[in-house]
Short mmCIF file of C-alpha atoms and ligand atoms in Angstrom, two decimals:
data_model
loop_
_atom_site.label_atom_id
_atom_site.label_comp_id
_atom_site.label_asym_id
_atom_site.label_seq_id
_atom_site.Cartn_x
_atom_site.Cartn_y
_atom_site.Cartn_z
CA MET A 1 92.36 27.20 84.30
CA THR A 2 96.09 27.15 85.34
CA LEU A 3 96.19 30.84 84.80
CA LEU A 4 93.27 31.37 87.01
CA ILE A 5 94.84 29.23 89.77
CA ARG A 6 98.07 31.08 89.28
CA VAL A 7 96.35 34.41 89.58
CA SER A 8 94.47 33.42 92.60
CA LYS A 9 97.64 31.98 94.31
CA GLN A 10 99.30 35.41 93.47
CA LEU A 11 96.41 37.15 95.13
CA GLN A 12 96.56 34.99 98.07
CA ARG A 13 100.28 35.56 98.39
CA GLN A 14 99.97 39.34 98.11
CA SER A 15 97.00 39.32 100.49
CA PHE A 16 99.24 37.69 103.07
CA LYS A 17 101.21 40.73 103.20
CA ASN A 18 98.35 43.10 102.71
CA PRO A 19 95.40 42.82 105.08
CA LEU A 20 93.22 45.15 102.87
CA LEU A 21 93.29 42.45 100.14
CA TYR A 22 92.12 39.94 102.66
CA ARG A 23 89.21 42.15 103.30
CA LEU A 24 88.47 42.42 99.64
CA LEU A 25 88.67 38.72 99.18
CA SER A 26 86.47 38.10 102.17
CA GLU A 27 83.98 40.59 100.78
CA SER A 28 83.80 38.95 97.45
CA SER A 29 83.18 35.62 99.05
CA ALA A 30 80.70 37.15 101.47
CA LEU A 31 78.83 38.60 98.49
CA ARG A 32 78.41 35.23 97.13
CA LYS A 33 76.96 34.17 100.44
CA GLY A 34 74.32 36.82 100.65
CA PRO A 35 73.65 40.43 101.53
CA GLU A 36 73.84 39.82 105.20
CA SER A 37 77.42 38.60 105.02
CA LYS A 38 78.43 41.77 103.14
CA GLU A 39 77.17 43.80 106.01
CA GLU A 40 79.60 41.84 108.23
CA CYS A 41 82.45 43.18 106.17
CA THR A 42 82.01 46.77 107.25
CA TRP A 43 82.99 45.90 110.83
CA LEU A 44 85.17 42.88 110.53
CA TYR A 45 88.78 42.90 109.41
CA GLY A 46 91.60 40.46 109.96
CA SER A 47 95.21 39.46 109.39
CA SER A 48 94.28 36.41 107.31
CA GLN A 49 91.38 34.73 105.57
CA GLU A 50 91.94 31.75 108.02
CA ILE A 51 91.50 33.80 111.15
CA LEU A 52 88.32 35.43 109.78
CA SER A 53 86.82 32.08 109.06
CA LEU A 54 87.72 30.95 112.58
CA VAL A 55 85.76 33.70 114.21
CA ARG A 56 82.86 33.88 111.74
CA GLY A 57 79.66 32.97 113.57
CA HIS A 58 81.27 33.63 116.93
CA VAL A 59 81.51 37.45 116.69
CA GLU A 60 78.78 39.88 115.67
CA VAL A 61 78.48 43.65 115.64
CA ARG A 62 75.04 45.16 115.09
CA GLN A 63 75.49 48.77 114.16
CA ASN A 64 72.85 51.32 115.39
CA PHE A 65 71.40 48.74 117.72
CA ILE A 66 70.25 51.59 119.99
CA SER A 67 68.72 54.89 119.01
CA GLU A 68 70.20 58.28 120.19
CA GLU A 69 67.27 58.60 122.62
CA GLU A 70 68.15 55.07 124.08
CA GLU A 71 71.78 55.98 124.24
CA ASN A 72 70.86 59.20 126.24
CA ALA A 73 68.67 57.31 128.57
CA LEU A 74 71.38 54.73 129.41
CA PHE A 75 74.01 57.43 129.83
CA LYS A 76 71.69 59.46 132.19
CA GLU A 77 71.15 56.35 134.28
CA VAL A 78 74.73 55.46 134.73
CA GLU A 79 76.40 58.83 134.79
CA THR A 80 75.32 59.62 138.50
CA ALA A 81 76.97 56.54 139.78
CA LEU A 82 80.09 56.91 137.61
CA ARG A 83 80.65 60.60 138.47
CA LYS A 84 81.19 59.71 142.07
CA LYS A 85 84.33 57.72 141.11
CA ARG A 86 87.71 58.66 139.78
CA TYR A 87 89.26 57.23 136.73
CA GLU A 88 91.90 54.68 137.69
CA PHE A 89 95.04 55.10 135.73
CA ASP A 90 98.07 53.83 137.75
CA HIS A 91 97.52 50.18 138.54
CA TRP A 92 100.21 48.75 136.38
CA ASP A 93 98.87 45.25 136.77
CA ASP A 94 95.29 46.13 135.76
CA ALA A 95 93.78 44.74 132.55
CA ILE A 96 92.22 48.15 132.08
CA HIS A 97 93.90 51.56 132.05
CA GLY A 98 91.99 54.81 132.53
CA TYR A 99 88.71 53.68 133.59
CA ARG A 100 85.90 53.74 136.17
CA GLU A 101 83.15 51.21 136.54
CA THR A 102 79.85 50.44 138.20
CA GLU A 103 77.19 47.73 138.17
CA ARG A 104 73.41 48.11 137.95
CA LEU A 105 70.73 45.80 138.67
CA GLN A 106 67.56 47.87 138.39
CA TRP A 107 66.95 50.05 135.34
CA GLY A 108 64.26 52.41 134.22
CA VAL A 109 61.63 51.48 131.45
CA THR A 110 63.59 52.69 128.41
CA CYS A 111 66.88 51.01 129.54
CA GLU A 112 65.18 47.92 130.59
CA SER A 113 63.47 47.50 127.05
CA VAL A 114 67.05 47.98 125.52
CA LEU A 115 68.43 45.28 127.76
CA ARG A 116 65.63 43.01 126.98
CA ARG A 117 66.48 43.33 123.30
CA VAL A 118 70.06 42.62 124.04
CA ARG A 119 69.28 39.48 125.88
CA ALA A 120 66.89 38.29 123.17
CA VAL A 121 69.50 38.64 120.39
CA ALA A 122 72.62 37.72 122.20
CA PHE A 123 72.05 34.84 124.53
CA PRO A 124 71.02 31.23 124.03
CA GLU A 125 67.40 30.75 125.16
CA GLY A 126 67.05 29.86 128.80
CA SER A 127 70.68 30.71 129.49
CA PRO A 128 71.01 32.06 133.05
CA LEU A 129 72.42 35.48 133.14
CA LEU A 130 74.70 37.37 135.44
CA GLY A 131 72.23 39.59 137.42
CA PRO A 132 73.94 42.98 137.48
CA ILE A 133 74.97 44.72 134.33
CA HIS A 134 78.57 45.85 134.15
CA VAL A 135 79.05 49.40 133.09
CA LEU A 136 82.67 50.51 132.14
CA ASP A 137 83.56 54.07 131.51
CA LEU A 138 86.86 54.49 129.56
CA ASP A 139 88.54 57.78 129.54
CA LYS A 140 89.59 59.25 126.19
CA GLU A 141 93.16 58.02 127.14
CA GLY A 142 91.81 54.70 128.54
CA TYR A 143 92.20 51.32 126.97
CA ILE A 144 91.69 47.64 127.74
CA LYS A 145 94.69 45.31 127.46
CA PRO A 146 94.31 41.80 126.02
CA HIS A 147 92.57 39.47 128.47
CA ILE A 148 89.99 36.79 128.49
CA ASP A 149 86.95 37.13 130.86
CA SER A 150 87.04 34.84 133.89
CA VAL A 151 85.66 31.43 132.92
CA LYS A 152 84.76 30.86 136.51
CA PHE A 153 82.34 33.64 136.69
CA CYS A 154 81.11 34.22 133.02
CA GLY A 155 79.65 31.87 130.58
CA SER A 156 79.91 31.37 126.78
CA THR A 157 78.56 34.77 125.72
CA ILE A 158 79.56 38.40 126.20
CA ALA A 159 77.35 41.21 124.77
CA GLY A 160 78.24 44.96 124.99
CA LEU A 161 76.58 48.18 123.96
CA SER A 162 79.02 51.09 123.09
CA LEU A 163 78.13 54.55 124.18
CA LEU A 164 79.60 57.94 123.33
CA SER A 165 82.43 56.80 121.06
CA ASP A 166 83.50 54.49 118.27
CA SER A 167 86.42 52.15 119.11
CA VAL A 168 88.26 49.20 117.89
CA MET A 169 88.14 45.81 119.64
CA ARG A 170 90.99 43.44 118.73
CA LEU A 171 90.86 39.65 119.12
CA VAL A 172 94.02 37.66 119.14
CA PRO A 173 94.14 33.84 119.18
CA GLU A 174 95.74 32.61 122.37
CA ASN A 175 97.91 30.15 120.68
CA LYS A 176 99.00 32.47 117.73
CA SER A 177 99.65 35.93 118.66
CA THR A 178 100.67 37.05 115.16
CA ASP A 179 97.13 36.75 113.98
CA TRP A 180 94.36 39.23 114.80
CA VAL A 181 90.82 40.17 114.02
CA ASP A 182 89.56 43.68 114.53
CA LEU A 183 85.96 44.67 115.16
CA LEU A 184 84.79 48.19 114.58
CA LEU A 185 82.53 48.98 117.50
CA SER A 186 80.68 52.05 116.27
CA ARG A 187 78.85 54.22 118.75
CA ARG A 188 75.47 52.81 119.66
CA SER A 189 76.43 49.33 118.28
CA LEU A 190 76.03 46.09 120.13
CA TYR A 191 78.94 43.51 119.98
CA ILE A 192 78.48 39.80 120.78
CA LEU A 193 81.36 37.46 121.43
CA ARG A 194 80.51 33.76 121.66
CA ASP A 195 82.21 30.53 122.46
CA GLU A 196 85.53 30.27 120.50
CA ALA A 197 85.85 34.01 120.24
CA ARG A 198 85.19 34.40 123.91
CA PHE A 199 87.24 31.51 125.16
CA LYS A 200 90.14 31.02 122.60
CA PHE A 201 90.85 34.68 121.82
CA THR A 202 91.99 37.51 124.02
CA HIS A 203 90.06 40.75 123.56
CA GLU A 204 91.13 44.33 123.98
CA ILE A 205 90.10 47.89 123.24
CA LEU A 206 92.72 49.75 121.35
CA LYS A 207 94.16 52.95 122.81
CA GLU A 208 93.84 56.29 120.91
CA GLU A 209 97.34 56.04 119.20
CA GLU A 210 96.54 52.56 117.92
CA SER A 211 92.94 52.95 117.15
CA PHE A 212 92.73 52.14 113.46
CA PHE A 213 90.25 50.01 111.64
CA SER A 214 91.29 48.73 108.15
CA GLY A 215 93.94 51.52 107.98
CA GLN A 216 91.36 54.17 108.91
CA LYS A 217 91.81 56.28 112.02
CA VAL A 218 89.07 55.69 114.52
CA PRO A 219 89.22 58.65 116.91
CA ARG A 220 88.63 57.66 120.50
CA HIS A 221 86.68 59.72 122.94
CA ARG A 222 85.36 58.84 126.30
CA ARG A 223 83.42 55.61 125.80
CA ILE A 224 81.02 53.80 128.08
CA SER A 225 80.23 50.13 127.59
CA VAL A 226 77.11 48.36 129.04
CA ILE A 227 78.04 44.71 129.21
CA CYS A 228 75.77 41.71 129.74
CA ARG A 229 77.21 38.27 130.45
CA ASN A 230 75.73 34.87 131.11
CA LEU A 231 76.69 32.49 133.86
CA PRO A 232 78.85 29.40 133.27
CA VAL A 233 77.02 26.15 133.04
C1 OGA B 301 85.74 43.83 130.09
C2 OGA B 301 85.76 44.07 128.66
C3 OGA B 301 84.95 45.50 126.86
C4 OGA B 301 84.21 46.69 126.68
O1 OGA B 301 85.26 44.58 130.89
O2 OGA B 301 86.11 42.67 130.30
O3 OGA B 301 86.48 43.42 127.95
O4 OGA B 301 83.42 46.75 125.62
N1 OGA B 301 85.13 45.13 128.18
O5 OGA B 301 84.25 47.65 127.45
MN1 MN B 302 86.57 41.42 128.78
#
């Protein structure tokens, strides 16, 4: 028994220095909880077991949430508006670098049915939503610096579809900037940030040079996100 405890303490000590071990540990405890938790570990990775347990239940990535056809339909619908704008690179005080954006209220049939699915899985029932959907187009060289979405204008939940490219979203607790949690946002996935993860952590999208998930390079291409938010209560 003492040996087991010692081994486990050693593992914990080692894992403190080695995030990969944290993932392995979290995978084995996830396995004990059930198959859906194991799924979580393919997109969630963090600097410590504690930080992972803080965000658990408040972050979610649903891989392949949309089909290639649906991605195409969304892309077609936003591209015309985006093409009219130039990527913004040089505002040093902007939270986002290398981007253009638009908003859209009315969508065609295919896109509207995707958005209905997003609303159904992401938001608490009856929660009033921000009308227009935010569309953010990040250049290959673009990135989003750490920030927290305005609490004045947005509510408890942020849900985003990723088109065209994989990317890594990093969450960092506001009060402990040495900890971090990475989410692998695969192309065509839906991510959801709720409550604590939305209010107590900054979020960012890593730039190409820093775009690694669990030690693996995640190449960044142009990426479009389609973001739904609810209203503050
Ligand atoms: C934002 C933001 C994330 C994304 O626009 O505030 O954090 O997925 N976007 O593009
Ligand atoms: Mn944001």
